[in-house]
Amino acid sequence: MEKSIEALLKEGRTFKPSASFRKDAWVRDEKPYRDAAKNRLKYWESWAKQLHWTQKWSKVLDWRPPFAKWFVGGKLNASFNCVDRHVEGGRRNKAALIWEGEPGDERTLTYADLQRAVCRFANGLKALGVQKGDRVTLYMPMIPELAVAMLACARIGAIHSVVFGGFSAEALRERINDSQSKIVVTADGSYRRGQIVPLKKNTDEALVGVSSVEKVVVFRRTGQAVDMGGPRDVWWDDVVKDQPCVCEPEPMDSEDMLYLLYTSGSTGKPKGVKHTTGGTLVGCFATTKWIFDLKDEDVYWCTADIGWVTGHSYIVYGPLANGATVLMYEGAPDWPDKDRFWTLIEKYRVSIFYTAPTAIRAFMKWGEAWPRKHDLSSLRLLGSVGEPINPEAWTWYRQVIGGGRCPVVDTWWQTETGHIMISPLPGVTTLKPGSATRPFPGIEAEVVDEQGKPAQSGYLVIKSPWPGMLRGIYGDDERYEQVYWSKYPGWYLTGDGCKRDKNGYFWLLGRVDDVLKVSGHRLSTMEIESALVDHKAVAEAAVIGKHHEIKENAVVAFVSLRHGYAGDDRLSKELREHVVKKIGSLARPDDVIFTVELPKTRSGKIMRRLLRDIAEGRTLGDTTTLADAAVVRSLKEKYEGQEA
Ligand code: WT7
């Protein structure tokens, strides 16, 4: 890691906004930064005023660390702001969602279409007994109905908890149980690389022994045969069939919960991150407009899955709050061929494109010929999110995809922050490949050392509350305080390492805790370890990330076995599939290394640093605190033998 950081900081190239981009950009100068610094609350309030409230707030911020309330006393409805406001305001017949399925089917929903669909499903949910404050789990393909279901929940004040379709039945069960959801909305299946992901079957498996769920609503996507014989099963079509196209939006308190989203932390149990209505909407609205320089004529495409926070903020709430035209695609980038994304950009004349470094590195590997086959001249801005982007990938992205004319915005944020925190403003900021540059106006970020003093290199913290910040972990205020606020009381600890350069630019260095980023997906090493020790053959497990050219990290599991089990290829495969069953294929270990013992300190702590050294083939760091140095030596020999 250190070596690539040095390379990053030596990265000397800079890119000023072009005159032609700057001319029409929403932000052209430093004024917003100055305004926000002068009066942060007034600045955020000016954003809030651009949305529709049925009751105005009495106070912008109530901050009792670590608990914040924004736009206190205000009332609004997220679905009204994302849909009705535009229907009434002149965008009735503008495309809201342009969708393409993996097999090539197409649908377009105007804002008026979206309004009808949202209202009918909202009425359907009510008819199923859903009330304000109830949790609804959405385990769905990337189809318009997922956005419709989210907005329908928001309309009636139900709290959605979207679970990524790549999670396994067991992971789904854990999330349903934690949120005590009353309803699960799913589909028969979902297309991925020409295969069908059996969502309904997974849901049935997940619901064994679950008592909170009263109904399972199933959208017919693939048409494959599914078992609808359960007492809770209902088809989506039947839920909406006789429902009216009008549904009065519930006036929600600004601090009422909008959604829950589970993410991995440094323990085995996923955290239900709580986001509230007013702050989420204001933060997503503002950042989408300025960072993507979003205009009415744009066709905006964020390639994330809505199962992750990026999809929540930058497919649904941010762009729709702005009245944008959003492209949504169901499937894989390499299906049926490695130019599917470029085909889509050409076909729909996409102008803003937002994707992840892991995808960009895959495109680089597949070669320039694929994008070169297509007319990408509609593009005017490119974005990146999810992990640090290496300067090579950044430069390739700008040149090959952006034709050298599009600004690249590298956007840093987290599930917890709710919206982008550090990013260029494309009409203002001089870009440096590999740097997320500087905090968005109104965000106070700092890099500090162990003592909390500003440092060139250290921990990234946020020093004051912001509208979209998480309001806690569902059902666990103590964990919320401990994880994010205990190291530096009053400051939010991000869990990321960061450097500042001589211009004050931020260079993100990745996680400093036990969170792993694999292809941009967030995994907890402890979660994978618990999945492994759940297998009868496993005594102990330690999971680490090893540098990977495309995925950023590969998952490496060091495993010691119980008496009577042999660490052979068959068991290795079985353990990898066991992790898939417990969590999902996104967590499947790339390597399983069997060892008689794991290297531990005398106090019994597993020394992951040494495991990382072994996996990455480095000479071992300090081993003086090891209880038994022979363990590491033999492990290193063994690993090198296996690699050879
Ligand atoms: C973690 C949060 C933010 C939405 C998608 C991921 C890493 C995210 C960047 C970036 C360097 C980044 C951080 C962060 N990360 N964006 N532009 N540069 N690192 O959300 O799953 O909650 O993951 O992703 O490590 O802490 P998430």
PDB file of C-alpha atoms and ligand atoms in Angstrom, residues 261-264 273 304 308-311 313-314 354 356-357 384-389 409-423 434-436 460 492 494-497 506-513 515-517 520-523 552, ligand 1:
ATOM      1  CA  LEU A 261     -29.652   0.065   5.092  1.00  0.00           C
ATOM      2  CA  TYR A 262     -27.485  -2.734   6.405  1.00  0.00           C
ATOM      3  CA  THR A 263     -23.755  -2.441   6.025  1.00  0.00           C
ATOM      4  CA  SER A 264     -20.750  -4.284   7.366  1.00  0.00           C
ATOM      5  CA  VAL A 273     -27.768   2.358   9.328  1.00  0.00           C
ATOM      6  CA  ALA A 304     -24.575   0.979  -8.924  1.00  0.00           C
ATOM      7  CA  TRP A 308     -26.133  -0.316  -1.978  1.00  0.00           C
ATOM      8  CA  VAL A 309     -26.268   3.228  -0.681  1.00  0.00           C
ATOM      9  CA  THR A 310     -25.002   4.638  -3.977  1.00  0.00           C
ATOM     10  CA  GLY A 311     -28.204   3.478  -5.616  1.00  0.00           C
ATOM     11  CA  SER A 313     -28.754   8.389  -3.024  1.00  0.00           C
ATOM     12  CA  TYR A 314     -27.700   8.626  -6.664  1.00  0.00           C
ATOM     13  CA  TYR A 354     -21.116   7.408 -12.504  1.00  0.00           C
ATOM     14  CA  ALA A 356     -16.765   2.383  -9.616  1.00  0.00           C
ATOM     15  CA  PRO A 357     -12.987   2.016  -9.936  1.00  0.00           C
ATOM     16  CA  SER A 384     -16.183   7.485  -9.601  1.00  0.00           C
ATOM     17  CA  VAL A 385     -17.120   6.043  -6.217  1.00  0.00           C
ATOM     18  CA  GLY A 386     -16.594   3.184  -3.805  1.00  0.00           C
ATOM     19  CA  GLU A 387     -12.832   2.897  -3.342  1.00  0.00           C
ATOM     20  CA  PRO A 388      -9.684   4.818  -4.047  1.00  0.00           C
ATOM     21  CA  ILE A 389      -9.117   5.196  -7.779  1.00  0.00           C
ATOM     22  CA  VAL A 409     -15.379  13.611 -10.163  1.00  0.00           C
ATOM     23  CA  ASP A 410     -13.936  11.181  -7.623  1.00  0.00           C
ATOM     24  CA  THR A 411     -16.536  11.175  -4.868  1.00  0.00           C
ATOM     25  CA  TRP A 412     -15.773   9.979  -1.354  1.00  0.00           C
ATOM     26  CA  TRP A 413     -18.542   9.019   1.044  1.00  0.00           C
ATOM     27  CA  GLN A 414     -20.060   6.093   2.938  1.00  0.00           C
ATOM     28  CA  THR A 415     -23.325   4.349   3.709  1.00  0.00           C
ATOM     29  CA  GLU A 416     -23.211   6.256   6.993  1.00  0.00           C
ATOM     30  CA  THR A 417     -22.696   9.703   5.486  1.00  0.00           C
ATOM     31  CA  GLY A 418     -25.779   9.314   3.251  1.00  0.00           C
ATOM     32  CA  HIS A 419     -24.359  11.495   0.514  1.00  0.00           C
ATOM     33  CA  ILE A 420     -21.088  12.612  -1.024  1.00  0.00           C
ATOM     34  CA  MET A 421     -18.737  14.385   1.382  1.00  0.00           C
ATOM     35  CA  ILE A 422     -15.479  14.918  -0.483  1.00  0.00           C
ATOM     36  CA  SER A 423     -15.469  15.615  -4.207  1.00  0.00           C
ATOM     37  CA  GLY A 434      -6.387   9.818  -7.666  1.00  0.00           C
ATOM     38  CA  SER A 435      -7.574  12.542  -5.303  1.00  0.00           C
ATOM     39  CA  ALA A 436     -11.156  13.169  -4.197  1.00  0.00           C
ATOM     40  CA  LEU A 460     -10.219  11.089   8.254  1.00  0.00           C
ATOM     41  CA  TYR A 492     -17.278  11.469  13.402  1.00  0.00           C
ATOM     42  CA  THR A 494     -14.878   7.570   9.200  1.00  0.00           C
ATOM     43  CA  GLY A 495     -12.658   4.482   9.496  1.00  0.00           C
ATOM     44  CA  ASP A 496     -10.614   5.631   6.480  1.00  0.00           C
ATOM     45  CA  GLY A 497      -6.973   6.630   6.374  1.00  0.00           C
ATOM     46  CA  PHE A 506      -7.511  14.793   0.328  1.00  0.00           C
ATOM     47  CA  TRP A 507      -6.041  11.472  -0.847  1.00  0.00           C
ATOM     48  CA  LEU A 508      -8.046   8.567   0.520  1.00  0.00           C
ATOM     49  CA  LEU A 509      -6.004   5.539   1.497  1.00  0.00           C
ATOM     50  CA  GLY A 510      -8.623   2.896   2.283  1.00  0.00           C
ATOM     51  CA  ARG A 511      -9.942   1.441   5.518  1.00  0.00           C
ATOM     52  CA  VAL A 512      -7.993   1.346   8.737  1.00  0.00           C
ATOM     53  CA  ASP A 513     -10.425  -1.026  10.472  1.00  0.00           C
ATOM     54  CA  VAL A 515     -13.766  -3.534   6.873  1.00  0.00           C
ATOM     55  CA  LEU A 516     -12.719  -4.893   3.481  1.00  0.00           C
ATOM     56  CA  LYS A 517     -13.559  -3.445   0.106  1.00  0.00           C
ATOM     57  CA  GLY A 520     -16.338  -1.844  -4.191  1.00  0.00           C
ATOM     58  CA  HIS A 521     -18.538  -4.017  -1.975  1.00  0.00           C
ATOM     59  CA  ARG A 522     -18.149  -3.619   1.711  1.00  0.00           C
ATOM     60  CA  LEU A 523     -17.422  -6.733   3.741  1.00  0.00           C
ATOM     61  CA  GLU A 552      -8.807  -3.850  -4.967  1.00  0.00           C
TER      62      GLU A 552
HETATM   63  C1  WT7 B   1     -16.147   3.136   2.066  1.00  0.00           C
HETATM   64  C2  WT7 B   1     -17.630   3.255   2.227  1.00  0.00           C
HETATM   65  C3  WT7 B   1     -19.888   5.656  -0.851  1.00  0.00           C
HETATM   66  C4  WT7 B   1     -20.800   4.817  -1.551  1.00  0.00           C
HETATM   67  C5  WT7 B   1     -20.290   3.469  -1.902  1.00  0.00           C
HETATM   68  C6  WT7 B   1     -19.559   2.785  -0.806  1.00  0.00           C
HETATM   69  C7  WT7 B   1     -14.572   3.684   0.434  1.00  0.00           C
HETATM   70  C8  WT7 B   1     -15.930   5.187  -1.050  1.00  0.00           C
HETATM   71  C9  WT7 B   1     -14.384   6.327  -2.056  1.00  0.00           C
HETATM   72  C10 WT7 B   1     -13.541   7.179  -2.837  1.00  0.00           C
HETATM   73  C11 WT7 B   1     -11.698   6.263  -1.730  1.00  0.00           C
HETATM   74  C12 WT7 B   1     -13.764   5.453  -1.141  1.00  0.00           C
HETATM   75  C13 WT7 B   1     -14.101   4.198   1.774  1.00  0.00           C
HETATM   76  C14 WT7 B   1     -15.385   4.324   2.565  1.00  0.00           C
HETATM   77  N1  WT7 B   1     -14.771   4.760  -0.536  1.00  0.00           N
HETATM   78  N2  WT7 B   1     -15.720   6.131  -1.973  1.00  0.00           N
HETATM   79  N3  WT7 B   1     -14.043   8.021  -3.741  1.00  0.00           N
HETATM   80  N4  WT7 B   1     -12.206   7.110  -2.627  1.00  0.00           N
HETATM   81  N5  WT7 B   1     -12.427   5.425  -0.981  1.00  0.00           N
HETATM   82  O1  WT7 B   1     -20.191   2.922   0.437  1.00  0.00           O
HETATM   83  O2  WT7 B   1     -20.070   0.553   1.140  1.00  0.00           O
HETATM   84  O3  WT7 B   1     -20.448   2.391   2.829  1.00  0.00           O
HETATM   85  O4  WT7 B   1     -18.228   2.088   1.714  1.00  0.00           O
HETATM   86  O5  WT7 B   1     -15.807   3.037   0.688  1.00  0.00           O
HETATM   87  O6  WT7 B   1     -13.265   3.252   2.348  1.00  0.00           O
HETATM   88  O7  WT7 B   1     -15.194   4.266   3.950  1.00  0.00           O
HETATM   89  P1  WT7 B   1     -19.801   1.942   1.572  1.00  0.00           P
END
